[in-house]
Tab-separated table of C-alpha atoms in Angstrom:
chain	number	residue	atom	x	y	z
A	871	MET	CA	133.610	177.118	107.360
A	872	ALA	CA	130.765	179.138	106.284
A	873	ARG	CA	127.440	178.273	107.763
A	874	ILE	CA	125.034	176.298	105.713
A	875	GLU	CA	122.567	179.062	105.498
A	876	ASP	CA	125.317	181.089	103.636
A	877	HIS	CA	125.542	178.528	100.854
A	878	GLY	CA	124.107	179.575	97.611
A	879	VAL	CA	124.428	177.298	94.580
A	880	LEU	CA	124.025	173.748	95.863
A	881	GLU	CA	122.005	171.783	98.444
A	882	TRP	CA	124.133	170.566	101.204
A	883	VAL	CA	123.535	167.728	103.599
A	884	GLU	CA	124.916	167.773	107.120
A	885	SER	CA	124.649	165.127	109.965
A	886	GLY	CA	124.392	165.447	113.745
A	887	GLY	CA	127.892	164.116	114.105
A	888	GLY	CA	127.823	160.519	112.518
A	889	PRO	CA	128.323	159.511	108.824
A	890	LEU	CA	126.195	160.413	105.981
A	891	ILE	CA	124.801	157.544	103.944
A	892	ALA	CA	123.440	157.199	100.450
A	893	VAL	CA	120.793	154.636	100.276
A	894	PRO	CA	119.093	153.470	97.011
A	895	GLU	CA	115.486	154.919	97.035
A	896	VAL	CA	113.945	151.510	96.542
A	897	VAL	CA	115.347	150.136	99.724
A	898	LEU	CA	114.951	153.208	101.933
A	899	PRO	CA	112.306	151.515	104.168
A	900	PHE	CA	114.877	148.884	105.242
A	901	TRP	CA	117.280	151.251	106.673
A	902	ALA	CA	116.335	151.737	110.428
A	903	GLY	CA	119.088	154.275	111.433
A	904	ALA	CA	119.414	154.524	115.232
A	905	ASP	CA	115.922	153.346	115.708
A	906	SER	CA	116.128	149.496	116.069
A	907	GLU	CA	115.233	146.798	118.491
A	908	GLU	CA	118.605	145.117	117.435
A	909	LEU	CA	121.613	145.417	119.806
A	910	ASP	CA	123.664	146.879	116.803
A	911	THR	CA	121.653	149.323	114.897
A	912	ASP	CA	122.134	150.406	111.284
A	913	TYR	CA	123.541	153.598	112.656
A	914	ASP	CA	126.085	151.636	114.655
A	915	ARG	CA	126.972	149.598	111.646
A	916	ALA	CA	127.526	152.855	109.568
A	917	CYS	CA	129.679	154.317	112.391
A	918	GLU	CA	131.949	151.168	112.152
A	919	VAL	CA	132.822	151.825	108.506
A	920	ALA	CA	136.523	152.786	108.342
A	921	GLY	CA	138.026	155.283	105.922
A	922	TYR	CA	136.350	157.818	103.679
A	923	ALA	CA	133.626	155.433	102.375
A	924	GLY	CA	132.240	151.767	102.677
A	925	LEU	CA	129.242	149.849	101.695
A	926	LEU	CA	126.707	148.161	103.983
A	927	PRO	CA	123.858	145.785	102.808
A	928	VAL	CA	120.385	147.275	102.996
A	929	GLY	CA	117.581	145.138	101.826
A	930	ASP	CA	118.575	143.447	98.466
A	931	SER	CA	120.970	146.278	97.775
A	932	ALA	CA	123.778	148.180	99.318
A	933	ALA	CA	124.284	151.740	100.741
A	934	LEU	CA	127.373	153.946	100.427
A	935	VAL	CA	128.483	155.261	103.713
A	936	LEU	CA	130.391	158.518	103.583
A	937	GLY	CA	132.808	158.125	106.473
A	938	ASP	CA	135.833	159.848	108.106
A	939	GLU	CA	134.317	163.189	109.252
A	940	PRO	CA	130.737	164.711	109.337
A	941	ALA	CA	131.531	167.230	106.636
A	942	ALA	CA	128.741	168.997	104.827
A	943	THR	CA	128.176	167.040	101.605
A	944	SER	CA	126.598	167.831	98.075
A	945	TYR	CA	126.761	166.075	94.774
A	946	LEU	CA	128.189	167.544	91.583
A	947	PRO	CA	126.616	165.378	88.769
A	948	GLU	CA	128.970	166.978	86.103
A	949	HIS	CA	131.696	165.382	88.026
A	950	GLY	CA	129.922	162.345	89.370
A	951	THR	CA	131.292	163.251	92.753
A	952	PHE	CA	130.043	163.833	96.333
A	953	VAL	CA	132.005	166.920	97.568
A	954	ARG	CA	132.603	167.110	101.190
A	955	TRP	CA	133.260	170.566	102.601
A	956	SER	CA	136.150	170.377	105.040
A	957	ALA	CA	137.439	173.932	104.780
A	958	ALA	CA	136.768	176.957	102.654
A	959	GLU	CA	135.718	180.505	103.217
A	960	SER	CA	132.675	180.224	100.887
A	961	GLU	CA	130.873	177.832	98.596
A	962	ARG	CA	132.186	179.800	95.610
A	963	GLU	CA	135.778	179.220	96.833
A	964	LEU	CA	135.093	175.470	97.548
A	965	LEU	CA	133.497	174.874	94.158
A	966	ALA	CA	136.173	176.766	92.245
A	967	GLY	CA	138.745	174.338	93.726
A	968	VAL	CA	136.918	171.135	92.682
A	969	PRO	CA	138.548	170.776	89.225
A	970	ALA	CA	142.005	171.199	90.581
A	971	ALA	CA	141.185	168.862	93.508
A	972	LEU	CA	139.881	166.112	91.068
A	973	GLU	CA	142.863	166.591	88.841
A	974	GLY	CA	145.398	166.473	91.551
A	975	ALA	CA	143.650	163.867	93.835
A	976	VAL	CA	145.604	160.829	95.082
A	977	TRP	CA	142.741	158.329	94.926
A	978	GLU	CA	142.997	156.172	98.109
A	979	GLN	CA	140.199	153.625	97.942
A	980	GLU	CA	138.170	151.825	95.227
A	981	LEU	CA	134.975	149.892	95.766
A	982	ARG	CA	132.332	148.557	93.370
A	983	TRP	CA	128.800	149.733	94.078
A	984	ASP	CA	125.760	148.224	92.312
A	985	VAL	CA	122.829	150.528	92.470
A	986	PRO	CA	119.281	149.833	91.185
A	987	GLY	CA	118.698	153.577	90.470
A	988	PRO	CA	118.408	156.833	92.384
A	989	VAL	CA	119.809	157.154	95.873
A	990	VAL	CA	119.099	159.451	98.885
A	991	LEU	CA	121.795	160.981	100.804
A	992	PHE	CA	120.983	161.769	104.537
A	993	ASP	CA	122.134	161.457	108.038
A	994	SER	CA	122.543	157.792	108.889
A	995	ALA	CA	121.079	158.163	112.241
A	996	TRP	CA	117.569	158.701	110.712
A	997	PRO	CA	115.339	155.846	109.473
A	998	GLY	CA	115.269	155.768	105.707
A	999	GLY	CA	111.366	155.952	105.785
A	1000	GLU	CA	111.764	159.460	107.292
A	1001	ALA	CA	114.575	160.693	105.046
A	1002	ASP	CA	112.140	162.888	103.106
A	1003	ARG	CA	111.217	164.709	106.382
A	1004	GLN	CA	114.858	165.411	107.208
A	1005	GLU	CA	117.732	167.160	105.521
A	1006	HIS	CA	118.376	164.903	102.424
A	1007	LEU	CA	119.597	165.169	98.831
A	1008	LYS	CA	118.322	162.896	96.027
A	1009	VAL	CA	121.033	161.909	93.645
A	1010	PRO	CA	119.536	160.587	90.270
A	1011	LEU	CA	121.923	157.856	89.518
A	1012	ALA	CA	121.268	155.515	86.627
A	1013	ALA	CA	120.824	151.763	87.505
A	1014	GLY	CA	124.164	150.080	87.045
A	1015	SER	CA	127.605	149.342	88.637
A	1016	TYR	CA	129.922	152.063	89.696
A	1017	THR	CA	133.557	152.345	90.781
A	1018	VAL	CA	133.735	154.322	93.888
A	1019	ARG	CA	136.967	156.097	94.714
A	1020	THR	CA	137.883	158.486	97.375
A	1021	ALA	CA	140.356	161.169	98.148
A	1022	TYR	CA	141.058	164.190	100.200
A	1023	ALA	CA	142.542	167.182	98.574
A	1024	GLN	CA	143.864	170.803	99.230
A	1025	PRO	CA	143.054	172.744	96.005
A	1026	GLY	CA	144.015	176.131	97.681
A	1027	PRO	CA	145.909	177.249	100.852
A	1028	GLU	CA	142.644	177.602	102.750
A	1029	THR	CA	140.539	174.943	100.947
A	1030	TRP	CA	140.278	171.319	101.763
A	1031	VAL	CA	137.655	169.112	100.312
A	1032	GLY	CA	136.807	165.228	100.460
A	1033	LEU	CA	135.987	163.664	97.226
A	1034	VAL	CA	133.875	160.489	96.622
A	1035	GLN	CA	133.563	159.897	93.000
A	1036	LEU	CA	131.242	157.541	91.213
A	1037	ARG	CA	132.398	156.289	87.710
A	1038	PRO	CA	129.991	154.026	85.803
A	1039	LEU	CA	131.400	150.647	84.831
A	1040	GLY	CA	130.917	149.203	81.262
A	1041	ARG	CA	129.465	152.441	79.787
């Protein structure tokens, strides 16, 4: 995989080894990350999510945990999809394969995620209140309900990508 500094078009978020999490902006202060007095931290809860994605309660909302592997991740609004860079020689190669990956994906999981508005993607080990001081990506989602579906695809011989697609319900 190319180094993140070599990326050109998109902002990418990486973790220190654990899962990434998309937390609704309005409940960011309620995500404690690995900093907690509790025996099981929020970060521990995120690490327990099985599969490519899962939901965890945060405040009066829910956060989307991007599980499986700590791949560099960005969001493509034109596809409503978090793209997880597993293998590709360049960002250009990865992005060129996204349409084929979406078309040929075998969707493995579906969740319903209710969001109150924009979310922030960051390393789940960090407290939400510090997300703006760490590597993060603000995703301008409209308030509403979304179907979240996941897949892992190989759109080219040397290109592998994880997909977490958000589809608005009732629109």
